[in-house]
Structure formats: structure tokens, C-alpha cells
Amino acid sequence: MSLLPLLSLLLVPVASLASSSSAHTTQHQQQQHLHHDAPNHRSYNPPPSRHHHRSTQQKEERYEILPSSAILERMQNLAKAYPFFVTLTTTQEWFGLPRAGHDSDCLFDKNYPVSGTGCNNYVLIIQDKVAYPDDPDVALDHDFVDHYLNLEESSLGDNNNINSGWKHVPDVFLSGAVHGNERVGPTSLLEMTELLLGAAHCESLPRMRYKPSDDVVSNNTNTTLSSENANLQKIQEEEDWKRELFNAQNCRLTLEGEGIPPHHRRWLARLVSSRRTIVIPTANALGYSRDQREEDGIDPNRDFPFDIRENDRDKCMQTVAGRSINELFRSHLFPVGLTFHGGMEVIAYEWGAPTYLDNDAPDAIAQNAIAGAYSRYAGGFSGHVAYDFGTMNDKVYYVRGGMEDWAFAGSWDPDRVVQCAPTTFGGYPAEKTTYNNSTLRAFNMLIETSSPKTPKRKDLGKRTNPLEGGDGGG
């Protein structure tokens, strides 16, 4: 297989909200958002190229499946390089969740400021932070989780003074590795994130608001101190402008050399400025670090309170992976999302639940059209046709407690939802699986990326022209 179709496919749900976002902000405003001032721009240094901050050594062109430690390092580099466009946090910090695992698990988490016994569940928040500084996702306050959630809940009412993110831009949800031994998703999400952030950063340059005036202050024997200062200031501004302009041109040329032409750069940058994308690369952090399907023996994709039996209330929300996704959906309003799996090659949508084995979802025609667009846009790769698509019941198999159906129908099909009462990790409040009429209405599609759950590196393709069809050069 190749990661290139997946990178293209990932960007479709993000891009599909373009018309929705235009209701919130005009294209002119979006362009202004990306051209904001950097704090103290005179000391500003542009981040290194995408190739550089992936590794201090020359990076090979061919993709590779990243281990958990490399994923953390890559995320930290992105957060440092692009502070205006991405935030890195954990569901432990954000929502006060426990960690799955033992003393010997995820030792690399010690390189992150907050860690403990077991594995952190990392989240990347991609958005234009300067354009929306009051968005709760920008001003994360890990000591006031309940206040944050109440803020988002109140935004569903008539309080127009609340600066909730979804009121400005739509939310997109992307998850990888709900099953820890299905390895393609996290790497695909990190590669996509770098494409988005690199383009947004380049498009935001130069950061100065204006080119210095060409007016020159006369320098004669009668020059006052203020005139001398004005001259010095003008010289400094001209130097700043030249440096900013050089940085902008160099950044654009670097992206072009990496196969991102100007029209793609502008498109990718607009995706950052006009929506908020929540990425949880290794949802099952423990399983991914161990290369195991389950989280300590429990399958996270059977852990959601949809279409499970009432007497199985203790068998949902048992995993930290499930609770992490639950908290993200409770605190955001996701109309679309993708979740990555492996073991076959298909794009699947609702239904995937036994109760609806012989029924179409109410908007099956729309889902089919969207899944077909995903497939066509991604295209095929060497030795493979474009992704097949259809319902999970038809193309994959049905499950009880599946994340996709839960995210799709939990708010409008309450007869299929139960309040969870797990005993793991000291329990989980039942009210956290009581949903309002808006929370769970997402077209959250399942991407079965490849028949082998861990493809060989030689089959992953190269970085050449990442948004073009084919396999990137073999």
C-alpha cells in the first residue's frame, strides 16, 4: 500500500466543511487570520523545514510506520515549531482521566512534562489560535475541567457571549489506532498534520502588518534626536521587512521542493484557518505501544454505550481509550470524522450494529455519496484499486458497542444508548454517558487502511508529491 491515498483521503473530511465555515467567516477574514503578528517579530526565527524537525539527520524519502516514542517526539516538535497553529495536550491533563498500563509501559512519556504510571493519551488541536484567542481549546486550563465542559454545554443554548470554538469554525475528529496492532493510522495522521501546519505557517508569512514607508527622514546638521531615532527605526523596520520577506519566500520554495505547489499550500492553509481539527493519533495508547489490539485485554471498539444490552452496563467505558474519545465528543461538536483501522481495504459507514443489520441509516444516500467521494479523491496505489466503500454491516461486520455508530446516532437514537457503570480505574460517572440532542450526530467513517495491519516499509510509498495520485515514486 501507499500512505499517499490516505493523506489525500484524510484531507477530504477537513475540506468538506469549507462551505459550512464560510457561514462563520469570510474568505478575506480567513486570509487576515493567517497574517497575524508574531509576538516580538524582531526576534522571530522561522521553524525548520518539515524534513528537518522530523529528525536531526537527513530524512529518507520513504514513509515508515512510527513507534510510540517517535510519535511523541514528532508531536512535541510540531507544537514547538508552530505554536500559533497547534496545541499538544493529553486527555489526562485535559479531562482528568487515568492512565492505562503499568510501570514498564510508555517509559518515553517521561520526556513529556506530565506523565505517570502507564501511558498518556495525546491529543493535537489544530486551529488558528490568533484568530480565535478566546476559544476554550486555545486557553486550555487543566485545573478547571468541569468549567470547560460546562462552557461548551452552555454554548448549545442561547448565550451568544460564549466564545465556544464551534460557533466560529466547525470541528473535525480524526483518530488512529483504536486497535493498537493496526499501525497505519497514527503515522498517516502525523504526516497529514505536518502538511497542514507547514502550509499554514508559510501562508502566514510575512508577519509584519505593512511594508515600511519609503519616506526618508533628512539627515542634516539640524537633525534632532527624534529624527535620528526615526531614521534608526526605519532602518530597523526595513531590515525586519527584508528578513520577513526572505523567510516567506524561502518557506514557500521549500514547500514547492517537497511537492506542495502554491495552490495546494493555500488550500491546506485555509483548512487550518477555517476549522478546528482534533487529532488523537494513538487513541489506544497502551495497545499501540505494546503492538496489541486491546487495551489491557479489553477491546476499545466494543466499549461504547450503543446497541449493547442493559445488563452489560458494566462493560462499556472500561478503557481509557474509550473514555478519551467520549470526553472529546462531549466537549466538541463534530459533524464529520475518520477513524483508522486495518486488516482490509474499505471505507465503511453506518450502520454497523446488529439491531440495524437489515436496515439503512436515515441518511444512507448522503453517507454513500461522501464515502464514494473519499474513495475517488484518494485514488488507488501500486497494485491496488481505489478503496471499496459501503456500510459496515455489508463490508466489514457488525459489533455491539462500536464507536462509529455511537458517534453517529447516540444523540438521536436514545433507545440504543445505556448509561455505563464500569468498575475499571475506580469507575466512571454515569452522567458522562448521558448525551444531549447535539453531541453525537457525526458522519464518523471507518477507514480500513490495508490488508496487512502492519504493512512493510517498501509498500508505504515515498514523500514525492504527497497530494498527487500514484504511489509517490514506488
Coordinates of C-alpha atoms in Angstrom, one line a residue:
M1 CA 0.0 0.0 0.0
S2 CA 1.0 3.7 0.0
L3 CA 0.3 6.4 2.5
L4 CA -0.4 8.9 -0.2
P5 CA -4.0 8.0 -0.8
L6 CA -4.5 8.1 2.9
L7 CA -3.1 11.6 3.2
S8 CA -5.4 12.8 0.4
L9 CA -8.4 10.9 2.0
L10 CA -7.7 12.5 5.4
L11 CA -8.0 15.9 4.0
V12 CA -11.4 15.4 2.4
P13 CA -13.4 15.4 5.7
V14 CA -11.5 18.5 6.7
A15 CA -12.1 20.2 3.3
S16 CA -15.7 19.1 3.1
L17 CA -16.7 21.7 5.7
A18 CA -15.5 24.6 3.6
S19 CA -19.0 25.7 2.7
S20 CA -20.0 25.4 6.3
S21 CA -17.1 27.5 7.6
S22 CA -17.9 30.3 5.1
A23 CA -21.1 31.0 7.1
H24 CA -18.8 31.8 10.1
T25 CA -16.1 33.9 8.5
T26 CA -15.4 35.3 5.0
Q27 CA -12.5 34.3 2.9
H28 CA -11.0 37.7 3.3
Q29 CA -11.2 37.3 7.1
Q30 CA -9.6 33.9 6.8
Q31 CA -6.7 35.3 4.9
Q32 CA -6.3 38.0 7.5
H33 CA -6.2 35.4 10.3
L34 CA -3.2 33.8 8.8
H35 CA -1.3 37.0 8.5
H36 CA -1.2 37.9 12.2
D37 CA 1.7 39.5 14.0
A38 CA 4.1 37.3 15.8
P39 CA 5.0 38.4 19.4
N40 CA 8.3 40.3 19.2
H41 CA 8.7 39.7 15.5
R42 CA 12.3 41.1 15.6
S43 CA 13.5 38.1 17.5
Y44 CA 11.3 35.7 15.4
N45 CA 13.1 32.7 13.8
P46 CA 11.2 30.6 11.3
P47 CA 10.8 26.9 12.2
P48 CA 13.0 24.5 10.3
S49 CA 11.6 22.7 7.3
R50 CA 9.3 19.7 7.9
H51 CA 12.2 17.4 6.9
H52 CA 14.5 18.9 9.5
H53 CA 12.4 18.8 12.6
R54 CA 11.4 15.2 12.0
S55 CA 15.0 14.3 12.6
T56 CA 18.3 16.0 13.0
Q57 CA 19.7 13.7 10.3
Q58 CA 18.8 13.7 6.7
K59 CA 15.4 12.0 6.5
E60 CA 14.8 9.3 4.0
E61 CA 12.0 10.0 1.4
R62 CA 10.2 6.7 2.1
Y63 CA 7.5 6.7 4.7
E64 CA 7.8 4.4 7.8
I65 CA 5.4 3.3 10.5
L66 CA 6.4 5.3 13.6
P67 CA 6.7 3.8 17.1
S68 CA 5.1 5.5 20.0
S69 CA 8.3 7.2 21.1
A70 CA 8.8 8.7 17.7
I71 CA 5.2 9.9 17.5
L72 CA 5.6 11.8 20.8
E73 CA 8.9 13.4 19.6
R74 CA 7.2 14.4 16.3
M75 CA 4.2 15.9 18.1
Q76 CA 6.4 17.9 20.5
N77 CA 8.5 19.2 17.6
L78 CA 5.3 20.3 15.8
A79 CA 4.0 22.1 19.0
K80 CA 7.3 23.9 19.4
A81 CA 7.7 24.8 15.7
Y82 CA 4.1 26.0 15.1
P83 CA 2.8 27.5 18.4
F84 CA 0.2 29.7 16.6
F85 CA -1.5 26.7 14.9
V86 CA -1.3 23.6 17.2
T87 CA -1.6 22.6 20.8
L88 CA -0.4 19.4 22.2
T89 CA -2.1 18.0 25.4
T90 CA -3.3 14.7 26.9
T91 CA -6.7 13.6 28.0
Q92 CA -5.2 13.1 31.4
E93 CA -4.4 16.8 31.7
W94 CA -7.5 18.0 29.8
F95 CA -10.2 15.8 31.3
G96 CA -8.5 14.2 34.4
L97 CA -8.6 10.7 33.0
P98 CA -6.4 7.9 34.4
R99 CA -3.6 6.1 32.5
A100 CA -3.8 2.6 31.3
G101 CA -0.7 0.4 31.8
H102 CA 2.0 -0.4 34.3
D103 CA 5.4 0.8 35.4
S104 CA 7.1 -0.7 32.4
D105 CA 4.8 0.9 29.8
C106 CA 5.4 4.0 27.8
L107 CA 8.6 5.0 29.5
F108 CA 9.2 7.6 26.8
D109 CA 6.3 9.6 28.3
K110 CA 8.9 10.9 30.8
N111 CA 10.0 13.2 28.0
Y112 CA 6.6 15.0 28.3
P113 CA 6.1 17.5 31.1
V114 CA 3.2 15.4 32.7
S115 CA 3.4 11.7 33.0
G116 CA 2.9 8.8 35.5
T117 CA 2.4 5.1 35.7
G118 CA 1.0 3.9 32.4
C119 CA 0.5 5.7 29.1
N120 CA -0.5 9.2 28.2
N121 CA -3.3 9.6 25.6
Y122 CA -2.1 12.5 23.4
V123 CA -4.3 15.0 21.5
L124 CA -3.3 17.5 18.9
I125 CA -5.6 20.6 18.4
I126 CA -5.1 22.2 15.0
Q127 CA -6.5 25.7 14.6
D128 CA -5.6 29.4 14.1
K129 CA -5.1 30.4 17.7
V130 CA -4.6 34.1 17.0
A131 CA -7.8 34.4 15.0
Y132 CA -9.8 32.8 17.9
P133 CA -7.9 33.6 21.1
D134 CA -11.0 33.1 23.4
D135 CA -11.7 29.6 22.1
P136 CA -11.6 27.2 25.1
D137 CA -9.3 24.9 23.2
V138 CA -6.7 27.7 22.9
A139 CA -6.8 28.7 26.5
L140 CA -6.6 25.2 28.0
D141 CA -6.9 25.3 31.7
H142 CA -6.2 21.9 33.1
D143 CA -7.4 22.8 36.6
F144 CA -10.9 23.7 35.5
V145 CA -12.1 20.7 33.5
D146 CA -15.7 21.0 34.7
H147 CA -15.8 24.7 33.9
Y148 CA -14.5 23.9 30.4
L149 CA -17.2 21.3 29.8
N150 CA -19.9 23.5 31.3
L151 CA -18.8 26.3 29.0
E152 CA -19.2 24.0 25.9
E153 CA -22.5 22.8 27.2
S154 CA -23.8 26.3 27.7
S155 CA -22.8 27.1 24.1
L156 CA -25.6 24.9 22.9
G157 CA -28.1 27.3 24.4
D158 CA -28.9 30.9 23.7
N159 CA -25.9 32.5 25.4
N160 CA -24.2 34.4 22.5
N161 CA -21.5 35.7 24.7
I162 CA -19.8 32.3 24.9
N163 CA -16.8 32.1 22.6
S164 CA -17.1 28.3 22.0
G165 CA -14.9 27.1 19.2
W166 CA -17.7 25.5 17.1
K167 CA -19.5 28.9 17.0
H168 CA -16.7 30.2 14.9
V169 CA -15.4 27.2 13.0
P170 CA -16.6 23.6 12.6
D171 CA -14.9 20.7 14.4
V172 CA -13.3 17.7 12.7
F173 CA -12.4 14.5 14.5
L174 CA -9.6 12.2 13.4
S175 CA -8.4 9.1 15.3
G176 CA -5.8 6.5 14.8
A177 CA -5.2 3.1 16.4
V178 CA -8.3 2.4 18.4
H179 CA -6.9 -1.1 17.9
G180 CA -3.2 -0.9 18.8
N181 CA -2.0 -3.5 16.3
E182 CA -3.4 -1.7 13.3
R183 CA -0.5 0.5 12.7
V184 CA -1.1 2.8 9.7
G185 CA -3.4 5.4 11.2
P186 CA -1.0 7.2 13.6
T187 CA 1.7 7.8 11.0
S188 CA -0.9 8.9 8.4
L189 CA -2.3 11.4 10.9
L190 CA 1.2 12.8 11.8
E191 CA 2.1 13.2 8.2
M192 CA -1.2 15.0 7.5
T193 CA -0.7 17.3 10.4
E194 CA 2.7 18.3 9.2
L195 CA 1.4 19.1 5.8
L196 CA -1.4 21.3 7.3
L197 CA 0.9 23.1 9.7
G198 CA 3.7 23.7 7.3
A199 CA 1.4 25.2 4.8
A200 CA -0.4 27.4 7.4
H201 CA 2.9 28.7 8.7
C202 CA 4.2 29.6 5.2
E203 CA 0.9 31.3 4.3
S204 CA 1.1 33.4 7.4
L205 CA 4.4 35.0 6.4
P206 CA 5.4 37.7 6.3
R207 CA 4.1 38.5 9.7
M208 CA 4.7 42.3 9.7
R209 CA 1.4 44.2 9.0
Y210 CA 2.9 46.5 6.4
K211 CA 5.9 47.3 4.3
P212 CA 7.9 50.2 5.8
S213 CA 7.3 53.6 4.3
D214 CA 9.8 54.8 1.6
D215 CA 9.8 58.3 3.2
V216 CA 13.3 59.2 4.4
V217 CA 14.0 61.5 7.3
S218 CA 16.5 64.2 6.3
N219 CA 19.9 63.8 8.0
N220 CA 21.5 67.3 8.1
T221 CA 23.3 69.4 10.7
N222 CA 19.9 70.4 12.2
T223 CA 18.6 66.8 12.7
T224 CA 17.0 66.4 16.1
L225 CA 17.3 63.4 18.3
S226 CA 13.8 62.4 17.4
S227 CA 14.7 62.5 13.7
E228 CA 17.8 60.3 14.3
N229 CA 15.6 57.8 16.2
A230 CA 13.1 57.8 13.4
N231 CA 15.8 57.0 10.9
L232 CA 17.1 54.2 13.1
Q233 CA 13.6 52.9 13.5
K234 CA 13.1 53.0 9.7
I235 CA 16.4 51.2 9.1
Q236 CA 15.4 48.5 11.6
E237 CA 11.9 48.1 10.1
E238 CA 13.4 47.8 6.6
E239 CA 15.8 45.0 7.9
D240 CA 12.9 43.3 9.6
W241 CA 10.8 43.5 6.4
K242 CA 13.6 42.1 4.3
R243 CA 14.1 39.2 6.7
E244 CA 10.3 38.5 6.9
L245 CA 10.1 38.6 3.1
F246 CA 13.1 36.3 2.8
N247 CA 11.5 33.9 5.3
A248 CA 8.2 33.9 3.4
Q249 CA 9.9 33.3 0.0
N250 CA 12.2 30.6 1.4
C251 CA 9.4 28.8 3.2
R252 CA 7.3 28.7 0.0
L253 CA 10.2 27.5 -2.1
T254 CA 10.9 24.7 0.5
L255 CA 7.3 23.5 0.3
E256 CA 7.4 23.5 -3.5
G257 CA 10.6 21.4 -3.3
E258 CA 8.7 19.0 -1.2
G259 CA 5.9 18.7 -3.7
I260 CA 3.5 21.3 -2.3
P261 CA 2.8 23.8 -5.1
P262 CA 1.2 27.2 -4.3
H263 CA -2.4 26.2 -4.9
H264 CA -2.0 23.3 -2.6
R265 CA -0.3 25.4 0.0
R266 CA -3.1 28.0 0.0
W267 CA -5.7 25.2 0.2
L268 CA -4.0 23.5 3.1
A269 CA -3.6 26.8 4.9
R270 CA -7.3 27.5 4.5
L271 CA -8.1 24.2 6.1
V272 CA -6.3 25.3 9.2
S273 CA -7.8 28.8 9.4
S274 CA -11.4 27.7 8.8
R275 CA -11.9 24.8 11.1
R276 CA -10.7 23.2 14.3
T277 CA -9.3 19.7 13.8
I278 CA -8.9 17.4 16.8
V279 CA -6.4 14.6 16.2
I280 CA -5.9 11.7 18.7
P281 CA -3.2 9.7 16.8
T282 CA -3.0 6.8 19.2
A283 CA -6.4 6.6 20.8
N284 CA -5.4 3.2 22.3
A285 CA -2.0 4.5 23.5
L286 CA -1.3 1.4 25.6
G287 CA -2.2 -1.1 22.9
Y288 CA -0.2 0.8 20.2
S289 CA 2.9 0.9 22.4
R290 CA 2.6 -2.8 23.0
D291 CA 1.5 -3.6 19.4
Q292 CA -1.6 -5.3 20.8
R293 CA -5.2 -4.9 19.6
E294 CA -6.8 -4.4 23.0
E295 CA -6.1 -2.1 25.9
D296 CA -5.1 -4.5 28.7
G297 CA -7.3 -7.2 27.3
I298 CA -10.4 -5.0 26.6
D299 CA -11.4 -4.0 23.0
P300 CA -11.9 -0.2 22.9
N301 CA -14.1 -0.6 19.8
R302 CA -16.6 -2.6 21.8
D303 CA -16.5 -0.1 24.7
F304 CA -19.1 2.5 23.7
P305 CA -22.7 2.6 25.0
F306 CA -24.5 1.9 21.8
D307 CA -26.6 -1.1 21.0
I308 CA -25.4 -3.0 24.0
R309 CA -27.6 -4.9 26.4
E310 CA -28.9 -3.1 29.5
N311 CA -27.4 -5.8 31.8
D312 CA -24.0 -5.1 30.2
R313 CA -23.8 -1.5 31.6
D314 CA -20.5 -2.5 33.3
K315 CA -19.0 -3.5 30.0
C316 CA -18.8 0.0 28.4
M317 CA -16.4 2.8 29.1
Q318 CA -14.0 0.4 30.6
T319 CA -11.0 1.7 28.7
V320 CA -9.1 4.9 28.8
A321 CA -9.2 4.9 25.0
G322 CA -13.0 4.9 25.1
R323 CA -13.2 7.5 27.8
S324 CA -10.8 9.8 25.9
I325 CA -12.9 9.7 22.8
N326 CA -16.1 10.1 24.9
E327 CA -14.7 13.3 26.5
L328 CA -13.6 14.8 23.2
F329 CA -17.1 14.3 21.8
R330 CA -18.8 15.6 25.0
S331 CA -16.7 18.8 24.7
H332 CA -16.9 19.4 21.0
L333 CA -19.5 19.3 18.2
F334 CA -18.1 17.0 15.4
P335 CA -20.2 16.8 12.2
V336 CA -17.6 14.6 10.5
G337 CA -14.7 12.4 11.4
L338 CA -12.5 9.5 10.4
T339 CA -11.2 6.6 12.4
F340 CA -8.4 4.4 11.2
H341 CA -8.2 0.6 11.4
G342 CA -6.5 -2.2 9.4
G343 CA -7.0 -5.7 8.1
M344 CA -8.8 -5.0 4.9
E345 CA -9.2 -2.1 2.4
V346 CA -12.6 -0.3 2.6
I347 CA -14.3 2.9 3.6
A348 CA -17.3 2.0 5.8
Y349 CA -20.2 3.9 7.3
E350 CA -23.3 3.3 9.3
W351 CA -24.9 1.0 10.1
G352 CA -22.5 -1.5 11.8
A353 CA -24.8 -2.6 14.6
P354 CA -26.8 -5.9 14.9
T355 CA -30.1 -4.1 15.6
Y356 CA -29.9 -2.5 12.2
L357 CA -28.5 -5.4 10.3
D358 CA -31.2 -5.3 7.6
N359 CA -31.8 -1.5 7.7
D360 CA -30.3 1.5 6.0
A361 CA -29.3 4.5 8.1
P362 CA -31.7 7.5 7.6
D363 CA -29.1 9.4 5.5
A364 CA -27.5 6.4 3.8
I365 CA -27.6 8.1 0.4
A366 CA -25.6 11.0 1.8
Q367 CA -23.1 8.7 3.5
N368 CA -22.7 6.6 0.4
A369 CA -22.0 9.8 -1.7
I370 CA -19.4 11.1 0.8
A371 CA -17.7 7.7 1.1
G372 CA -17.6 7.5 -2.7
A373 CA -16.0 10.9 -2.9
Y374 CA -13.4 9.9 -0.3
S375 CA -12.5 6.8 -2.4
R376 CA -12.3 8.7 -5.7
Y377 CA -10.3 11.5 -4.2
A378 CA -7.8 9.2 -2.5
G379 CA -7.5 7.1 -5.7
G380 CA -5.6 3.8 -5.8
F381 CA -1.9 2.9 -5.2
S382 CA 0.5 0.5 -6.7
G383 CA -1.2 -2.9 -7.2
H384 CA -4.5 -1.7 -5.7
V385 CA -7.6 -0.2 -6.9
A386 CA -9.4 2.7 -5.1
Y387 CA -10.9 1.9 -1.8
D388 CA -14.2 -0.1 -1.8
F389 CA -17.0 1.6 0.2
G390 CA -20.3 0.7 1.8
T391 CA -21.9 0.0 5.2
M392 CA -20.0 -1.6 8.0
N393 CA -22.8 -4.3 8.2
D394 CA -22.2 -5.1 4.5
K395 CA -18.5 -4.5 4.0
V396 CA -16.9 -5.3 7.4
Y397 CA -19.1 -6.8 10.2
Y398 CA -21.4 -5.6 12.9
V399 CA -20.5 -5.1 16.5
R400 CA -22.1 -4.1 19.8
G401 CA -20.5 -1.1 21.4
G402 CA -18.9 0.3 18.3
M403 CA -17.5 3.8 18.2
E404 CA -18.7 4.7 14.8
D405 CA -22.4 4.0 15.3
W406 CA -22.2 5.6 18.8
A407 CA -20.8 8.8 17.4
F408 CA -23.4 8.8 14.6
A409 CA -26.6 8.2 16.4
G410 CA -26.1 8.4 20.2
S411 CA -28.0 11.8 20.4
W412 CA -31.0 10.9 18.3
D413 CA -31.4 7.2 18.9
P414 CA -31.5 7.1 22.7
D415 CA -33.2 3.7 22.9
R416 CA -29.9 2.2 21.8
V417 CA -27.8 4.1 24.4
V418 CA -27.2 2.9 28.0
Q419 CA -25.6 4.7 31.0
C420 CA -22.3 3.0 31.6
A421 CA -21.2 1.7 35.0
P422 CA -17.7 0.3 34.6
T423 CA -15.6 -0.7 37.6
T424 CA -12.2 -0.3 35.9
F425 CA -9.9 2.6 37.1
G426 CA -12.2 3.3 40.0
G427 CA -15.3 3.7 37.9
Y428 CA -16.6 6.5 35.6
P429 CA -19.6 8.8 36.3
A430 CA -22.8 7.6 34.7
E431 CA -23.7 11.2 33.7
K432 CA -20.8 11.2 31.3
T433 CA -22.7 8.7 29.1
T434 CA -25.9 10.8 29.1
Y435 CA -25.9 12.8 25.9
N436 CA -27.9 15.9 24.8
N437 CA -29.6 16.2 21.4
S438 CA -26.5 17.6 19.7
T439 CA -23.4 15.8 20.9
L440 CA -23.4 12.6 18.8
R441 CA -24.5 13.2 15.3
A442 CA -21.3 12.7 13.3
F443 CA -20.6 11.1 10.0
N444 CA -17.7 9.2 11.6
M445 CA -16.5 6.8 9.0
L446 CA -14.3 3.8 9.4
I447 CA -11.2 3.5 7.2
E448 CA -9.8 0.0 6.9
T449 CA -6.4 1.1 5.5
S450 CA -4.7 -2.0 4.3
S451 CA -5.0 -5.8 4.4
P452 CA -1.8 -6.2 6.4
K453 CA -2.2 -4.5 9.7
T454 CA 1.4 -3.5 9.7
P455 CA 2.5 -3.0 6.0
K456 CA 6.1 -3.4 5.1
R457 CA 8.0 -0.2 4.7
K458 CA 8.7 -0.9 1.0
D459 CA 5.0 -0.8 0.4
L460 CA 4.4 2.6 2.1
G461 CA 5.5 4.8 -0.8
K462 CA 7.6 7.9 -0.8
R463 CA 7.0 11.6 0.1
T464 CA 7.3 12.7 -3.5
N465 CA 4.3 15.0 -4.3
P466 CA 2.3 13.9 -1.3
L467 CA -1.1 15.1 -2.7
E468 CA -0.7 13.6 -6.1
G469 CA -2.1 10.2 -7.2
G470 CA 0.0 7.1 -7.5
D471 CA 2.5 5.7 -5.0
G472 CA 4.8 8.6 -4.7
G473 CA 7.5 7.1 -6.8
G474 CA 7.4 3.5 -5.8

